[in-house]
Amino acid sequence: MKKLIIIPILLLIVSCKVKEKPLFVKVDNIVIVDATLETIELTADAYFINQNDVSGSLESKGIEVFVNDISVANVTSESFEVPARKEFSIPLKVIIPTKEVYENNKNGLLDGILNSIVNKKMKVQYKGTITYSTFGFSYDYIVDKTQDVNIKF
């Protein structure tokens, strides 16, 4: 009797695809959500396709944000649940304290900011790793996306 129960369970486990990592499609939609004298809030979306029959989790680890080629912040996020057999995106949000930006690079930063204001654009780069985990397997995705972002007053 126990063998009759174990066989269908084993067939179910074997038929599920687990070892394929989700496809990393792109990072896109880098936008300034809010800008004040104290902070600049940026968001971006990382797009994936999960072909697996099971879910997993994604975590952004050490994604560094550069504005006009100057490192200004790191993306911090909670772990995101990956849906099975779906296309999905995860938000990459960062809040940049403008005071720290001024203090970290006094030479050239003011020129870069003034140039950005005059041109109404700034170059934003997300660079780092996103890790997918499920059932003891983990895969890293390298993120390196640069985009000119419009500044709206």
mmCIF file of C-alpha atoms in Angstrom:
data_model
loop_
_atom_site.group_PDB
_atom_site.id
_atom_site.type_symbol
_atom_site.label_atom_id
_atom_site.label_comp_id
_atom_site.label_asym_id
_atom_site.label_seq_id
_atom_site.Cartn_x
_atom_site.Cartn_y
_atom_site.Cartn_z
ATOM 1 C CA MET A 1 0.000 0.000 0.000
ATOM 2 C CA LYS A 2 2.832 2.410 0.854
ATOM 3 C CA LYS A 3 4.472 1.715 -2.512
ATOM 4 C CA LEU A 4 1.330 2.863 -4.303
ATOM 5 C CA ILE A 5 1.507 6.239 -2.558
ATOM 6 C CA ILE A 6 5.257 6.715 -2.983
ATOM 7 C CA ILE A 7 5.329 6.046 -6.750
ATOM 8 C CA PRO A 8 2.984 8.946 -7.735
ATOM 9 C CA ILE A 9 4.832 11.316 -5.408
ATOM 10 C CA LEU A 10 8.186 10.382 -6.971
ATOM 11 C CA LEU A 11 6.770 10.814 -10.491
ATOM 12 C CA LEU A 12 5.473 14.266 -9.563
ATOM 13 C CA ILE A 13 8.843 15.345 -8.177
ATOM 14 C CA VAL A 14 10.789 13.993 -11.166
ATOM 15 C CA SER A 15 8.470 15.642 -13.715
ATOM 16 C CA CYS A 16 8.916 19.160 -12.268
ATOM 17 C CA LYS A 17 11.664 21.258 -13.809
ATOM 18 C CA VAL A 18 13.752 22.796 -11.059
ATOM 19 C CA LYS A 19 17.284 23.060 -12.387
ATOM 20 C CA GLU A 20 16.620 25.651 -15.102
ATOM 21 C CA LYS A 21 17.339 29.119 -13.888
ATOM 22 C CA PRO A 22 14.828 31.834 -14.791
ATOM 23 C CA LEU A 23 15.859 33.891 -17.810
ATOM 24 C CA PHE A 24 17.101 37.360 -16.972
ATOM 25 C CA VAL A 25 15.667 39.594 -19.690
ATOM 26 C CA LYS A 26 16.741 43.151 -18.861
ATOM 27 C CA VAL A 27 16.796 46.064 -16.447
ATOM 28 C CA ASP A 28 14.665 48.908 -17.736
ATOM 29 C CA ASN A 29 12.436 51.831 -16.747
ATOM 30 C CA ILE A 30 15.002 53.732 -14.706
ATOM 31 C CA VAL A 31 13.096 56.770 -13.451
ATOM 32 C CA ILE A 32 13.433 59.519 -10.897
ATOM 33 C CA VAL A 33 10.396 59.060 -8.653
ATOM 34 C CA ASP A 34 11.092 61.994 -6.356
ATOM 35 C CA ALA A 35 13.813 64.607 -5.998
ATOM 36 C CA THR A 36 14.288 67.005 -3.112
ATOM 37 C CA LEU A 37 17.273 68.911 -1.751
ATOM 38 C CA GLU A 38 17.870 66.043 0.709
ATOM 39 C CA THR A 39 17.295 62.928 -1.451
ATOM 40 C CA ILE A 40 16.776 61.580 -4.948
ATOM 41 C CA GLU A 41 14.609 58.462 -5.250
ATOM 42 C CA LEU A 42 15.240 56.223 -8.271
ATOM 43 C CA THR A 43 13.459 53.065 -9.361
ATOM 44 C CA ALA A 44 14.137 50.489 -12.055
ATOM 45 C CA ASP A 45 12.583 47.150 -13.002
ATOM 46 C CA ALA A 46 14.478 43.868 -13.495
ATOM 47 C CA TYR A 47 12.544 41.563 -15.871
ATOM 48 C CA PHE A 48 12.661 37.743 -15.746
ATOM 49 C CA ILE A 49 10.921 34.693 -17.234
ATOM 50 C CA ASN A 50 10.618 31.604 -14.999
ATOM 51 C CA GLN A 51 10.213 28.377 -17.015
ATOM 52 C CA ASN A 52 10.287 26.192 -13.898
ATOM 53 C CA ASP A 53 7.264 24.396 -12.502
ATOM 54 C CA VAL A 54 8.222 25.590 -9.025
ATOM 55 C CA SER A 55 8.743 28.998 -7.503
ATOM 56 C CA GLY A 56 11.849 30.346 -5.847
ATOM 57 C CA SER A 57 13.179 33.643 -4.584
ATOM 58 C CA LEU A 58 15.287 36.500 -5.938
ATOM 59 C CA GLU A 59 17.463 38.796 -3.907
ATOM 60 C CA SER A 60 19.469 41.782 -5.067
ATOM 61 C CA LYS A 61 22.905 41.721 -3.508
ATOM 62 C CA GLY A 62 25.266 44.628 -3.738
ATOM 63 C CA ILE A 63 23.770 46.422 -6.705
ATOM 64 C CA GLU A 64 25.639 49.693 -6.804
ATOM 65 C CA VAL A 65 24.078 52.815 -8.317
ATOM 66 C CA PHE A 66 26.194 55.348 -10.185
ATOM 67 C CA VAL A 67 25.013 58.831 -11.190
ATOM 68 C CA ASN A 68 27.154 60.516 -13.829
ATOM 69 C CA ASP A 69 29.852 57.850 -13.204
ATOM 70 C CA ILE A 70 29.977 58.506 -9.444
ATOM 71 C CA SER A 71 29.006 55.735 -6.994
ATOM 72 C CA VAL A 72 26.187 57.174 -4.884
ATOM 73 C CA ALA A 73 24.250 54.311 -3.247
ATOM 74 C CA ASN A 74 23.505 50.581 -3.051
ATOM 75 C CA VAL A 75 20.140 48.955 -3.768
ATOM 76 C CA THR A 76 18.716 47.242 -0.713
ATOM 77 C CA SER A 77 15.697 45.016 -0.987
ATOM 78 C CA GLU A 78 13.897 42.130 0.585
ATOM 79 C CA SER A 79 13.762 38.727 -1.035
ATOM 80 C CA PHE A 80 11.129 38.515 -3.810
ATOM 81 C CA GLU A 81 8.975 35.444 -4.433
ATOM 82 C CA VAL A 82 9.387 34.090 -7.991
ATOM 83 C CA PRO A 83 6.141 32.763 -9.510
ATOM 84 C CA ALA A 84 6.233 29.416 -11.344
ATOM 85 C CA ARG A 85 5.949 29.476 -15.151
ATOM 86 C CA LYS A 86 5.488 33.253 -15.497
ATOM 87 C CA GLU A 87 7.074 36.443 -16.713
ATOM 88 C CA PHE A 88 7.637 38.867 -13.858
ATOM 89 C CA SER A 89 9.625 41.891 -12.761
ATOM 90 C CA ILE A 90 11.104 43.022 -9.479
ATOM 91 C CA PRO A 91 11.554 46.658 -8.466
ATOM 92 C CA LEU A 92 15.033 48.003 -7.769
ATOM 93 C CA LYS A 93 14.528 51.095 -5.614
ATOM 94 C CA VAL A 94 17.222 53.334 -4.217
ATOM 95 C CA ILE A 95 17.190 56.557 -2.221
ATOM 96 C CA ILE A 96 20.277 58.672 -2.746
ATOM 97 C CA PRO A 97 21.121 61.178 0.005
ATOM 98 C CA THR A 98 22.312 64.251 -1.884
ATOM 99 C CA LYS A 99 24.349 65.475 1.111
ATOM 100 C CA GLU A 100 26.554 62.360 0.978
ATOM 101 C CA VAL A 101 27.014 62.788 -2.755
ATOM 102 C CA TYR A 102 28.345 66.323 -2.272
ATOM 103 C CA GLU A 103 30.664 65.285 0.580
ATOM 104 C CA ASN A 104 32.058 62.191 -1.194
ATOM 105 C CA ASN A 105 33.171 63.958 -4.349
ATOM 106 C CA LYS A 106 33.529 67.710 -4.165
ATOM 107 C CA ASN A 107 35.749 67.903 -7.276
ATOM 108 C CA GLY A 108 33.849 67.476 -10.501
ATOM 109 C CA LEU A 109 30.519 66.594 -8.904
ATOM 110 C CA LEU A 110 29.161 70.117 -8.967
ATOM 111 C CA ASP A 111 30.089 70.412 -12.631
ATOM 112 C CA GLY A 112 28.333 67.102 -13.316
ATOM 113 C CA ILE A 113 25.188 68.151 -11.469
ATOM 114 C CA LEU A 114 25.114 71.556 -13.177
ATOM 115 C CA ASN A 115 25.630 69.859 -16.539
ATOM 116 C CA SER A 116 22.751 67.466 -15.739
ATOM 117 C CA ILE A 117 20.470 70.367 -14.818
ATOM 118 C CA VAL A 118 21.333 72.319 -17.966
ATOM 119 C CA ASN A 119 20.846 69.248 -20.185
ATOM 120 C CA LYS A 120 17.866 68.030 -18.083
ATOM 121 C CA LYS A 121 19.393 64.522 -18.110
ATOM 122 C CA MET A 122 21.666 62.456 -15.916
ATOM 123 C CA LYS A 123 23.396 59.139 -16.575
ATOM 124 C CA VAL A 124 22.296 56.408 -14.142
ATOM 125 C CA GLN A 125 23.931 52.981 -13.940
ATOM 126 C CA TYR A 126 22.803 49.930 -11.939
ATOM 127 C CA LYS A 127 25.688 47.444 -11.515
ATOM 128 C CA GLY A 128 25.779 44.316 -9.351
ATOM 129 C CA THR A 129 24.231 40.874 -8.813
ATOM 130 C CA ILE A 130 20.736 39.402 -8.417
ATOM 131 C CA THR A 131 20.612 35.875 -6.944
ATOM 132 C CA TYR A 132 17.888 33.272 -7.652
ATOM 133 C CA SER A 133 17.428 30.474 -5.077
ATOM 134 C CA THR A 134 15.220 27.393 -4.940
ATOM 135 C CA PHE A 135 15.562 23.949 -3.321
ATOM 136 C CA GLY A 136 19.245 24.390 -2.532
ATOM 137 C CA PHE A 137 20.179 25.683 -6.005
ATOM 138 C CA SER A 138 21.259 29.260 -6.541
ATOM 139 C CA TYR A 139 22.205 31.234 -9.654
ATOM 140 C CA ASP A 140 23.667 34.717 -9.990
ATOM 141 C CA TYR A 141 22.698 37.245 -12.648
ATOM 142 C CA ILE A 142 25.045 40.091 -13.472
ATOM 143 C CA VAL A 143 23.276 43.441 -13.778
ATOM 144 C CA ASP A 144 24.972 46.266 -15.674
ATOM 145 C CA LYS A 145 22.491 48.766 -17.101
ATOM 146 C CA THR A 146 23.160 52.392 -17.960
ATOM 147 C CA GLN A 147 20.424 54.787 -19.001
ATOM 148 C CA ASP A 148 20.053 58.529 -19.433
ATOM 149 C CA VAL A 149 17.218 59.708 -17.194
ATOM 150 C CA ASN A 150 15.246 62.891 -17.812
ATOM 151 C CA ILE A 151 15.110 65.395 -14.971
ATOM 152 C CA LYS A 152 11.730 67.072 -14.613
ATOM 153 C CA PHE A 153 11.354 70.292 -12.701
#
